[in-house]
Short mmCIF file of C-alpha atoms and ligand atoms in Angstrom, two decimals:
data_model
loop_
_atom_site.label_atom_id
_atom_site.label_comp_id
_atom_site.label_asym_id
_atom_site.label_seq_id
_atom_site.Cartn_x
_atom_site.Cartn_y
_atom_site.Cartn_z
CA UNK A 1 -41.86 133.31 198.69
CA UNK A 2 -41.92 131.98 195.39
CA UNK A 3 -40.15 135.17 193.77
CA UNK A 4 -37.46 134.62 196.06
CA UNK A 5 -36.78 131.25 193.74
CA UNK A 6 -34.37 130.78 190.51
CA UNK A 7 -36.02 130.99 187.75
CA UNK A 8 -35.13 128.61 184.64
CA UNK A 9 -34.49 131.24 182.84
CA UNK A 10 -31.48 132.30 185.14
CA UNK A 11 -30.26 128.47 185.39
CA UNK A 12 -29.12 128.82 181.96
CA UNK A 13 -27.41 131.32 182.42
CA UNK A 14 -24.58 129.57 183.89
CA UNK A 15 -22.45 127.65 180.95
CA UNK A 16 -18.76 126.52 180.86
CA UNK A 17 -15.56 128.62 181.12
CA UNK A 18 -13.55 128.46 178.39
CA UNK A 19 -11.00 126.83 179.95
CA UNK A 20 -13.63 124.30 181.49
CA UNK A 21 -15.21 123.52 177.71
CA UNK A 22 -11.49 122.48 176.56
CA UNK A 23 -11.49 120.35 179.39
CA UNK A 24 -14.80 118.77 178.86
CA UNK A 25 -13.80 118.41 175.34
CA UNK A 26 -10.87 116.44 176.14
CA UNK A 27 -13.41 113.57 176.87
CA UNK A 28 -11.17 110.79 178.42
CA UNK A 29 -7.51 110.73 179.80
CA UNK A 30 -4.82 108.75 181.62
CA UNK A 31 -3.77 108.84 185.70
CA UNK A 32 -0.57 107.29 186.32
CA UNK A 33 0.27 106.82 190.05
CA UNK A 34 3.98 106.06 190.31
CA UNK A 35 6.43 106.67 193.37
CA UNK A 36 8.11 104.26 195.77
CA UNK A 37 5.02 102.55 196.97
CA UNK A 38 5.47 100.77 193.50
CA UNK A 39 8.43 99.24 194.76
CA UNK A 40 7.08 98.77 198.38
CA UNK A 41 4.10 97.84 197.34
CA UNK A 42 1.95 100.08 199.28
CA UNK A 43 -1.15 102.13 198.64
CA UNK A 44 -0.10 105.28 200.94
CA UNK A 45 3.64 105.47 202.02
CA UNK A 46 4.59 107.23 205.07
CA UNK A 47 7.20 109.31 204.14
CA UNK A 48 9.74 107.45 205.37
CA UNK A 49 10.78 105.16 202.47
CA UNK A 50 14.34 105.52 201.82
CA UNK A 51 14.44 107.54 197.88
CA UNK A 52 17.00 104.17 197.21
CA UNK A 53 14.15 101.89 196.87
CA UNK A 54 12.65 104.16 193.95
CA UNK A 55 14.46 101.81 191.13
CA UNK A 56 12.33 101.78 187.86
CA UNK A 57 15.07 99.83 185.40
CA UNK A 58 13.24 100.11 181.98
CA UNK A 59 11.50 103.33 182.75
CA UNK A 60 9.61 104.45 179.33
CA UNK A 61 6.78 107.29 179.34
CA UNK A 62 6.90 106.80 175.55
CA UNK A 63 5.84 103.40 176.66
CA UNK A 64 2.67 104.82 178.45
CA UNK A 65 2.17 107.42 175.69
CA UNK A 66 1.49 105.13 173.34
CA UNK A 67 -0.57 102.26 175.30
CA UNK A 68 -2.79 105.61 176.58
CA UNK A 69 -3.34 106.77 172.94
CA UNK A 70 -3.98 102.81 171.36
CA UNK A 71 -6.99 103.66 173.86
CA UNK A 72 -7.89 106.57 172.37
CA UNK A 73 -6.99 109.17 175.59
CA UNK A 74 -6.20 112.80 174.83
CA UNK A 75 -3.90 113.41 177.91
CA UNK A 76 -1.72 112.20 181.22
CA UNK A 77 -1.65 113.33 184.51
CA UNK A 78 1.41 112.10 186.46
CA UNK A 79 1.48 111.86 190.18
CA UNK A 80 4.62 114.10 190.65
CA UNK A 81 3.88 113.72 194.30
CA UNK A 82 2.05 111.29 196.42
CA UNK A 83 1.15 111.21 200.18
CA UNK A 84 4.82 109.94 200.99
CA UNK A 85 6.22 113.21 199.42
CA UNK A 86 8.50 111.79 197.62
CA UNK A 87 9.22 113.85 194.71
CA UNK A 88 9.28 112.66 191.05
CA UNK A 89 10.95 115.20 189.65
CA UNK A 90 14.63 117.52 191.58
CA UNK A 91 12.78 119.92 193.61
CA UNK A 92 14.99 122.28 194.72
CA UNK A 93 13.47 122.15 198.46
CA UNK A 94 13.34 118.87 199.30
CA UNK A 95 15.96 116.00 199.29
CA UNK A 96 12.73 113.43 199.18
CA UNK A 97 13.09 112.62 195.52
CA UNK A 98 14.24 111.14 192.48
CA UNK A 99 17.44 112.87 192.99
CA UNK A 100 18.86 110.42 196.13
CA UNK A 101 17.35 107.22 193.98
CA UNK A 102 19.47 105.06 192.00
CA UNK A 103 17.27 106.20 188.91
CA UNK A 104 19.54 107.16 186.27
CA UNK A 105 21.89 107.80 189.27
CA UNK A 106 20.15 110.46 190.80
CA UNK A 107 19.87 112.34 187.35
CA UNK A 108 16.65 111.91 186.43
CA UNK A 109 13.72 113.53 185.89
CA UNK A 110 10.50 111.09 185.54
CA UNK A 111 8.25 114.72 185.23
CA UNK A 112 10.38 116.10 182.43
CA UNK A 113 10.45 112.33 181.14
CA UNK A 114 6.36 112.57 180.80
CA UNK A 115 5.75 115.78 179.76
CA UNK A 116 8.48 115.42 176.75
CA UNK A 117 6.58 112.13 175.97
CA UNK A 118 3.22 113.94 175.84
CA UNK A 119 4.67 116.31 173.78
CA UNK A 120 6.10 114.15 171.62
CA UNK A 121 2.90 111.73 171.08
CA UNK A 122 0.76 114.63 170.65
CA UNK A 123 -1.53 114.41 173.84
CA UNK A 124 -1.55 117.28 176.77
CA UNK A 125 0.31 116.11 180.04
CA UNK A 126 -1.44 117.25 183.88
CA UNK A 127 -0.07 116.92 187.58
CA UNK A 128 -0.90 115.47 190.51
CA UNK A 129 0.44 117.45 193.39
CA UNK A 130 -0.51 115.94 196.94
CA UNK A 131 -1.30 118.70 199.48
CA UNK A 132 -0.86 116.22 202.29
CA UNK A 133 2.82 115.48 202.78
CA UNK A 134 3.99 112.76 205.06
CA UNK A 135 7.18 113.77 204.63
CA UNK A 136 8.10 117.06 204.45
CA UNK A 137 8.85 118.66 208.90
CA UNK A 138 6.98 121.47 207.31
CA UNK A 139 4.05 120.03 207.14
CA UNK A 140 1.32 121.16 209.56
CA UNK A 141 2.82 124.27 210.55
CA UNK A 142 0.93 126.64 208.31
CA UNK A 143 2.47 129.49 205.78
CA UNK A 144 6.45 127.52 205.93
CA UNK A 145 4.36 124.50 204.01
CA UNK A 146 2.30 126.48 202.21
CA UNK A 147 5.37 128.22 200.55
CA UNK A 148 6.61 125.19 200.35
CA UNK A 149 4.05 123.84 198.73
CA UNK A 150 3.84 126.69 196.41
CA UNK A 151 7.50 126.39 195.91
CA UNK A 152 6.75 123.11 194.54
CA UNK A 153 4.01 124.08 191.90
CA UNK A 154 5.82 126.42 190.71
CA UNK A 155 8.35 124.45 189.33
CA UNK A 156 6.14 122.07 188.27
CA UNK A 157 3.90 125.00 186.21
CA UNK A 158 6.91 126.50 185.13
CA UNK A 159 9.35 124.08 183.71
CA UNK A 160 7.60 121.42 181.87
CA UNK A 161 5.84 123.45 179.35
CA UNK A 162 2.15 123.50 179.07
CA UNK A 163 -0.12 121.94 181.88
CA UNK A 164 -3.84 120.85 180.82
CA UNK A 165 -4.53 120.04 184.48
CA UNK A 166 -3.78 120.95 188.18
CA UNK A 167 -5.37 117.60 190.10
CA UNK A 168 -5.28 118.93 193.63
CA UNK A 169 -6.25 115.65 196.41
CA UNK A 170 -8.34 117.34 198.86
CA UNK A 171 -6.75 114.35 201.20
CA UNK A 172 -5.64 115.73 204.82
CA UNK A 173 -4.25 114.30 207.87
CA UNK A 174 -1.31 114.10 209.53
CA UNK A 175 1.79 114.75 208.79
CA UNK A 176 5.51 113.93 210.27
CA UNK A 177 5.12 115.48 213.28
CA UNK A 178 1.88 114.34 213.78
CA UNK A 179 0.44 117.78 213.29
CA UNK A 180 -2.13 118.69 210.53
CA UNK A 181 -2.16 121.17 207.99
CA UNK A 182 -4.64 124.03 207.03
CA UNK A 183 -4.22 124.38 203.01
CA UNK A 184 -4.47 127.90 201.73
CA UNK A 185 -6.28 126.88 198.57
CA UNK A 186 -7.15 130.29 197.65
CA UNK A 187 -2.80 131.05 197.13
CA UNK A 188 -2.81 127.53 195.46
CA UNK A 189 -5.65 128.72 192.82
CA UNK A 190 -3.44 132.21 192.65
CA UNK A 191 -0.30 130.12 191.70
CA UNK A 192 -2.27 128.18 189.11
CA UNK A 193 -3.89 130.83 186.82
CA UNK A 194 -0.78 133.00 187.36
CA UNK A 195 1.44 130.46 186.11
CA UNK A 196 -0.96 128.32 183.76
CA UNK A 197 -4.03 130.05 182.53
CA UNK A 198 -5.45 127.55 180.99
CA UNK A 199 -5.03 124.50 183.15
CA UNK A 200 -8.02 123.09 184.97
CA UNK A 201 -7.78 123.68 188.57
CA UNK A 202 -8.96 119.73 189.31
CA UNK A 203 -11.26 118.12 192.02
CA UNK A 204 -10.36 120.07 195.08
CA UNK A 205 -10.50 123.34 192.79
CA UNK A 206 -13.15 125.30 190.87
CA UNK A 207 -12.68 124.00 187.75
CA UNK A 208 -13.62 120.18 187.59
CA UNK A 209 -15.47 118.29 190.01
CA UNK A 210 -14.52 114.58 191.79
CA UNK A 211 -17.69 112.27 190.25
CA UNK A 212 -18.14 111.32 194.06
CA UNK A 213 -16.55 107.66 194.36
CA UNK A 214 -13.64 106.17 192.68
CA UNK A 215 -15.50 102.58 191.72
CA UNK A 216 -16.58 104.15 188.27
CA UNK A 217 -19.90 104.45 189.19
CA UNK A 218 -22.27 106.91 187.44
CA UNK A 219 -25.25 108.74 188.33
CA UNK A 220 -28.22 108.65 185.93
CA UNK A 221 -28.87 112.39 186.15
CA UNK A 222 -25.29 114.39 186.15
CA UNK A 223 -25.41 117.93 186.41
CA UNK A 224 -22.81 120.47 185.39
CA UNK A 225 -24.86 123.26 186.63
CA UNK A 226 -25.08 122.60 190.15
CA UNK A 227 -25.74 124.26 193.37
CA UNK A 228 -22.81 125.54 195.12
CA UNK A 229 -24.79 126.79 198.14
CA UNK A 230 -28.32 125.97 199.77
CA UNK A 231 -30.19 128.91 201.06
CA UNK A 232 -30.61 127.86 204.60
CA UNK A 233 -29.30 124.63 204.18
CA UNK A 234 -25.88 122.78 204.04
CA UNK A 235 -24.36 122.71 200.21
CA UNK A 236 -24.60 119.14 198.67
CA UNK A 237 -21.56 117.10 199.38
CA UNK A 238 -19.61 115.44 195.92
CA UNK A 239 -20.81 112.38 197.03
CA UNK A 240 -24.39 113.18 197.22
CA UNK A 241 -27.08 111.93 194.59
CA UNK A 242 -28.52 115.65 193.26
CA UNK A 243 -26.35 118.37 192.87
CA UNK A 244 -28.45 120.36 190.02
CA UNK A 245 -32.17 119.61 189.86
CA UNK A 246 -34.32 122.09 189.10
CA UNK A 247 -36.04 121.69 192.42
CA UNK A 248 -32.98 122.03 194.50
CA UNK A 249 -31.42 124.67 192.70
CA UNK A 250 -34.87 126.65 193.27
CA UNK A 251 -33.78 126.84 196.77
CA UNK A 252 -29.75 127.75 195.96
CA UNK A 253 -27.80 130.64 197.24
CA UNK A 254 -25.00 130.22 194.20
CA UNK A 255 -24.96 128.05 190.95
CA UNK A 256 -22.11 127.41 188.91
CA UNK A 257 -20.81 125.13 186.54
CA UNK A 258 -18.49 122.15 187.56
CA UNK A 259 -19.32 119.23 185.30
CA UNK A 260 -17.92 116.03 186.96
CA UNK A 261 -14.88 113.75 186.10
CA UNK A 262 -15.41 109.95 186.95
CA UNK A 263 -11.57 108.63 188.36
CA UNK A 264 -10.85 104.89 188.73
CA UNK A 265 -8.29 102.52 188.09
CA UNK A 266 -7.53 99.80 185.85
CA UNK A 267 -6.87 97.88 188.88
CA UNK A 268 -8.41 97.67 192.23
CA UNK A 269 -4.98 100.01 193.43
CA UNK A 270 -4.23 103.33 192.15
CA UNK A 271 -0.80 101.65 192.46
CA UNK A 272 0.90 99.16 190.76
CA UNK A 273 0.47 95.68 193.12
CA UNK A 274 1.75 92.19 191.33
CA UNK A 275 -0.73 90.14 193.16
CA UNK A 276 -3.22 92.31 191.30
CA UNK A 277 -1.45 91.62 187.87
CA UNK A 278 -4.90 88.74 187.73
CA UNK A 279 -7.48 91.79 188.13
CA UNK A 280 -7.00 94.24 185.35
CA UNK A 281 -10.18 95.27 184.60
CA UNK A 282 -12.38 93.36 181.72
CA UNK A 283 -12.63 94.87 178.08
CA UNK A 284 -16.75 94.92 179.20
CA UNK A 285 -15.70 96.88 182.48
CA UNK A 286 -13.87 99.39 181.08
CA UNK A 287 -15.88 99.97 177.62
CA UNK A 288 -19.33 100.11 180.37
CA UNK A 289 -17.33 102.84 182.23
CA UNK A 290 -16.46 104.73 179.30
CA UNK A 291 -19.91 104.78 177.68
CA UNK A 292 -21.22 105.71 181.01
CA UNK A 293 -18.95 108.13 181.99
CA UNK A 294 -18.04 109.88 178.68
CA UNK A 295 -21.39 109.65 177.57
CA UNK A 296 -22.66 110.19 180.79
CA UNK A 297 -21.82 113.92 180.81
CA UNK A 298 -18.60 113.39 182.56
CA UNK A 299 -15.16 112.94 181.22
CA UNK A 300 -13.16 110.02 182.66
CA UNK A 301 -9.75 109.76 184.13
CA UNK A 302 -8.19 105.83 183.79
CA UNK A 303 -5.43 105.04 186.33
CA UNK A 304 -2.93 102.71 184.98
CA UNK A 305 -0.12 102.67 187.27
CA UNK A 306 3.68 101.49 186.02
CA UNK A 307 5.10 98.65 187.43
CA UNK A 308 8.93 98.33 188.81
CA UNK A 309 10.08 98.48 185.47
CA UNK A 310 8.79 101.86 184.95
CA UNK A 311 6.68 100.10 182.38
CA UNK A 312 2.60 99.43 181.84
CA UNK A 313 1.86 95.64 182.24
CA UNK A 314 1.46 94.00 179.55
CA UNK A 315 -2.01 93.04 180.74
CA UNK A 316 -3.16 96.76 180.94
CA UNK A 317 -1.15 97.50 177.56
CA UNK A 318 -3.54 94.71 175.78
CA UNK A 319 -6.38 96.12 177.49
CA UNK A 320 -5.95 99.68 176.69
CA UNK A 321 -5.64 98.33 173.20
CA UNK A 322 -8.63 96.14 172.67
CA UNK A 323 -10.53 99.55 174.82
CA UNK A 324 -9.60 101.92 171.85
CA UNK A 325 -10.63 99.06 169.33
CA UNK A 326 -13.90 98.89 170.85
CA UNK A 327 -14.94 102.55 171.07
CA UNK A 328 -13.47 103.10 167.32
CA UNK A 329 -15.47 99.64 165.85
CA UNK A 330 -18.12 101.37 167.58
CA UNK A 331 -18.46 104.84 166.31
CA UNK A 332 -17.04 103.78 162.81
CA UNK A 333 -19.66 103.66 161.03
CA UNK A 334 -22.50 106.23 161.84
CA UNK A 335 -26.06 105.06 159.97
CA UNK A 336 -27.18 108.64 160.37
CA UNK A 337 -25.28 110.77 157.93
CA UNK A 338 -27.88 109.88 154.62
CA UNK A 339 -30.73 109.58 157.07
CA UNK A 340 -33.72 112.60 157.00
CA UNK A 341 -33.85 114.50 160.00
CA UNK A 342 -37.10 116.47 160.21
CA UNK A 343 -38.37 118.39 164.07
CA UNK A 344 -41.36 120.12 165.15
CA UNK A 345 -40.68 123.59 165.08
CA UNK A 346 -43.66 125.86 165.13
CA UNK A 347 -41.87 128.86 162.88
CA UNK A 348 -41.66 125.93 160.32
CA UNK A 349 -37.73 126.84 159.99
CA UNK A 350 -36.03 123.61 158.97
CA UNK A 351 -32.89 123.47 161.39
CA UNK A 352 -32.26 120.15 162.31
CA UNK A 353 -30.04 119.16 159.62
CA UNK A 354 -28.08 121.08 161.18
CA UNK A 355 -27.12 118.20 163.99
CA UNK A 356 -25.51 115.73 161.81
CA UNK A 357 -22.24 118.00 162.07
CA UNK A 358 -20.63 117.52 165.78
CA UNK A 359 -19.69 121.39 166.37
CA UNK A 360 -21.06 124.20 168.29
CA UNK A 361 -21.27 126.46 165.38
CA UNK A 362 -24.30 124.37 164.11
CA UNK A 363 -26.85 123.59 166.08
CA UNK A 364 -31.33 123.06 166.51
CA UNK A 365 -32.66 124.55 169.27
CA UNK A 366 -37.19 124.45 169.36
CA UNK A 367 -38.42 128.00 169.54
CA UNK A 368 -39.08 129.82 173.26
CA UNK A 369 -41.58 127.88 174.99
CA UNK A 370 -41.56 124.69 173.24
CA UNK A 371 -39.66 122.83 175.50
CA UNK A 372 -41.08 119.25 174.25
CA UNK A 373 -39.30 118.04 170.98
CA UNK A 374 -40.04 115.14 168.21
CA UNK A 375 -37.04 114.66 166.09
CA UNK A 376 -37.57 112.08 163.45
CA UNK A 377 -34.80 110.45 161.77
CA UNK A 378 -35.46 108.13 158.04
CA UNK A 379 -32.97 106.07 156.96
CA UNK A 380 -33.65 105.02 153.39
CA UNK A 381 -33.86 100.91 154.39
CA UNK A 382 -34.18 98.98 157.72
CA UNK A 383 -30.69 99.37 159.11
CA UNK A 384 -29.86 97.52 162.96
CA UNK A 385 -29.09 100.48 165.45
CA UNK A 386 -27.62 99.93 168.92
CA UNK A 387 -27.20 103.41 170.05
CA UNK A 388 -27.92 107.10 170.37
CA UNK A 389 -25.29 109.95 170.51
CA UNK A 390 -26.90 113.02 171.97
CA UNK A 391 -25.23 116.12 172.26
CA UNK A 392 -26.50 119.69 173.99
CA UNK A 393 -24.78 122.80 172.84
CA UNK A 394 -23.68 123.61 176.45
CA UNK A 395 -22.61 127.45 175.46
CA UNK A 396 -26.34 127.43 175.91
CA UNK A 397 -26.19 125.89 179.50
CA UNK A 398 -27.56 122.31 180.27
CA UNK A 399 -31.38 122.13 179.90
CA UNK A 400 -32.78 118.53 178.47
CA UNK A 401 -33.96 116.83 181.58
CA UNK A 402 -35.59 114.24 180.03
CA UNK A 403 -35.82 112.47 176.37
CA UNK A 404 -36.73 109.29 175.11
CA UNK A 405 -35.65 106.98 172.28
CA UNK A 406 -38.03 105.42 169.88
CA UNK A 407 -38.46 102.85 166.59
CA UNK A 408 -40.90 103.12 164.27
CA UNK A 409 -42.29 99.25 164.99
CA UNK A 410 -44.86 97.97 162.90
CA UNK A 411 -47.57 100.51 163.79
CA UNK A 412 -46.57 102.14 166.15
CA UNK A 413 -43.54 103.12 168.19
CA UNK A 414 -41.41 101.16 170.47
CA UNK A 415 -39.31 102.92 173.14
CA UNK A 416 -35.64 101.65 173.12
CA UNK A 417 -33.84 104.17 175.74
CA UNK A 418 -35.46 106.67 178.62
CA UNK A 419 -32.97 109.21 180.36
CA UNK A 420 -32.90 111.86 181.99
CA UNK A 421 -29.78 114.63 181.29
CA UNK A 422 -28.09 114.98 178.17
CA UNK A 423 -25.54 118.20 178.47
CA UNK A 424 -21.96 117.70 177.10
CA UNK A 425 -22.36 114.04 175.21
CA UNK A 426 -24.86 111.43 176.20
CA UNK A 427 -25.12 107.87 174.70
CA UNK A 428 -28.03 105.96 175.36
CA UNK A 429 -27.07 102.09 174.30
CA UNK A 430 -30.06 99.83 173.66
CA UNK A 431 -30.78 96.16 171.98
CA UNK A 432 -29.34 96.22 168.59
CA UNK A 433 -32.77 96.76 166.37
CA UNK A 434 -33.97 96.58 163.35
CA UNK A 435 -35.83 99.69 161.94
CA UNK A 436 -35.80 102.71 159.00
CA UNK A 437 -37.31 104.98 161.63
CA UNK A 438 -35.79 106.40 164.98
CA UNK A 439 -37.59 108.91 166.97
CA UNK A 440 -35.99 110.98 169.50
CA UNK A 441 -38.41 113.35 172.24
CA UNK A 442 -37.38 115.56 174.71
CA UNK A 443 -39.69 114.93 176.80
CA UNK A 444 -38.66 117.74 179.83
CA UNK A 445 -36.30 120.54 179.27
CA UNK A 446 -35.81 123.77 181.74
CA UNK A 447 -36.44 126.10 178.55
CA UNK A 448 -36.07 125.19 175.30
CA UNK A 449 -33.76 122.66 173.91
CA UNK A 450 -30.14 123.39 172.20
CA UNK A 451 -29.04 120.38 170.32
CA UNK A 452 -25.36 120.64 168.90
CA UNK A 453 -25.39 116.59 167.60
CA UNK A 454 -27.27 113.50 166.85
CA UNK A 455 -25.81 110.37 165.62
CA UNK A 456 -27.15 106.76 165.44
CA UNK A 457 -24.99 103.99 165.64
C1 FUL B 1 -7.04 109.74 196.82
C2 FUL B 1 -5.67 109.22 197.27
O1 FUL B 1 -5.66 108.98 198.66
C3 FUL B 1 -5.40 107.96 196.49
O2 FUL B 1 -4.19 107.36 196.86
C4 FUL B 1 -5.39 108.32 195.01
O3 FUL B 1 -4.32 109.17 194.73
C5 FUL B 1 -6.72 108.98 194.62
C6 FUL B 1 -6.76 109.45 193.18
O4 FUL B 1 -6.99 110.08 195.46
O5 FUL B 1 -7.47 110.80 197.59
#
């Protein structure tokens, strides 16, 4: 019955957390997968690596600090455990770490090594806690892991200052003892907010969701108001194509927000691998990903793992480097700030000025029911434009489902970029042009538009 269906008016009623705008707003940030498969050169150890091969003999997290910010990242999340359980930091309930290594002679503390470095560079610092232990005899056999587990977060939450992020790997098989374990993710959550209220509960949590592959791939349409369960149906899997249109989400049982982070690697490992040394990714590869994924509505998290040194390559270091060149060359110089914005509003109130500042406290939206836009934008001569910075004011929810970017060409009007969502940030890249008009239509929106930004580039 169609009563029985969500309305658009109660999809926007689902917007961001507080905790989950911060996030959002962090935009893009640094993985760093380090533990002794750097030195065995594995992808998954098995938990029974001796700690003496774990060796790192010019360890530096100011090192990564810095190559992460010359890229322009706003954060680090360290893999303080891996599958192979062995432990970056002294836990007190395991002798599977750093503390039976030659590092520093078994005084070191790589966690407390990266957090101080985030502190010190100004950019927040996350963990990386696998659930599935090879190691640890515990594993598999219920509550004794999960207080071990536990055990574990909370000296990670609790002695290395503030966390931005809890990235829980919803990875599971078997352990030592060839047993498997159960996680109790709802005690996991509990230890999180108790402990750090304001950390994002990550991919196999409530807080951010896994983008569905780890290539870097993006979808066109990328929802943060999605359905978290199908009347009479199975829920949508991470990986699938549509998590939040409006005809699914007619049909959910529960809608939240979880807007998506996109995680991949510098390299094809998440680990550092010489022989891989020749395959850092391309300045073009990574500055696509980024204007996809960032301005695709997602943030992105960029793996660059250390190498035996305890250092970045140089190869990713330059590459991080030219990345952060790129994206600042790019938004340098907007051509919109002494441009005329004018919108069809049928009250007649002029509000659209109000977009050339990037904050939530200014903002158009179209009256109730107008749910097609035309926002013009004059520059005073013909300037060349290559792209379109679109931002919704998500407080409001995510609505635009469709917009189009024009040029005033000649007569008439030329269309440069088609998409579909917009929410958090979206930039729609085009030929470079040359034109003193740009015309930007929502074409589809599930009520009426709320548009914090607009820049041209
Ligand atoms: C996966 C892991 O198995 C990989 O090793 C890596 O840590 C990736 C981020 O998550 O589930």
């Amino acid at each position: 019955m169609y009563s029985d269906y969500i309305s658009d008016k109660e999809l926007i009623k689902i917007t961001p957390s507080e905790r989950q705008l911060k996030h959002q707003q962090m935009e893009f940030y640094a993985f760093v997968h380090f533990t002794v498969n750097t030195f065995t050169d594995k992808e998954w150890g098995d938990g029974t690596e001796s700690p003496s091969v774990f060796d790192p003999t010019e360890l530096s997290c100011d090192q990564w600090v810095d190559a992460c910010k010359s890229a322009g990242m706003t954060g680090l999340i360290l893999t303080a455990k891996h599958h192979d359980g062995f432990c970056l930091w002294p836990s007190r309930y395991t002798e599977h770490s750093v503390k039976n290594s030659p590092y520093k002679n078994g005084k070191g503390d790589i966690v407390r090594e990266a957090a101080e470095a985030c502190k010190r560079g100004g950019i927040k610092f996350g963990v990386y806690l696998s659930p599935w232990d090879r190691n640890c005899p515990l594993y598999g056999q219920g509550k004794a892991y999960d207080d071990y587990y536990c055990n574990q977060l909370t000296e990670l939450l609790t002695n290395y200052g503030e966390i931005f992020s809890v990235w829980f790997d919803g990875a599971c098989s078997e352990g030592p003892n060839g047993k498997k374990q159960v996680y109790d993710w709802d005690r996991y959550y509990e230890t999180v907010r108790r402990l750090q209220p304001d950390a994002a509960i990550s991919v196999s949590g409530p807080d951010v969701r896994w983008c569905g592959n780890e290539a870097g791939k993006t979808r066109e349409s990328e929802w943060s108001v999605i359905a978290k369960s199908l009347k009479n149906e199975a829920a949508p899997t991470e990986t699938d194509s549509d998590l939040g249109s409006r005809e699914l989400l007619r049909n959910a049982d529960e809608i939240i927000w979880k807007a998506a982070e996109v995680d991949t690697s510098i390299r094809p490992g998440w680990f550092y691998h010489k022989k891989e040394n020749i395959k850092v990714r391309s300045l073009t590869a990574l500055s696509d990903i980024y204007f996809r994924s960032v301005g695709g509505n997602c943030t992105l998290l960029l793996n660059i793992p250390p190498d035996t040194r305890g250092l970045f390559h140089e190869t990713d270091v330059m590459r991080l480097y030219a990345l952060g060149r790129k994206i600042e060359n790019t938004f340098s110089r907007c051509l919109s700030l002494d441009a005329v914005f004018t919108a069809d509003r049928s009250d007649g109130k002029n509000l659209i000025e109000n977009v050339k500042t990037d904050s939530y406290d200014t903002y158009f939206s179209s009256n109730e029911g107008e749910n097609t836009v035309n926002i013009t934008i004059s520059f005073p001569e013909k300037r060349k434009i290559r792209m379109a910075v679109i931002k919704e004011n998500i407080l409001f929810s995510q609505r635009i489902e469709g917009f189009t970017v024009e040029c005033h060409h000649g007569k008439g009007w030329k269309k440069l970029f088609e998409g579909t969502t917009v929410g958090y940030k979206r930039i729609a890249r085009f030929r470079p042009t040359l034109t003193d008009t740009v015309r930007i239509t929502v074409t589809d929106s599930r009520v009426n538009p709320v548009i914090s930004h607009i820049a041209i580039y």
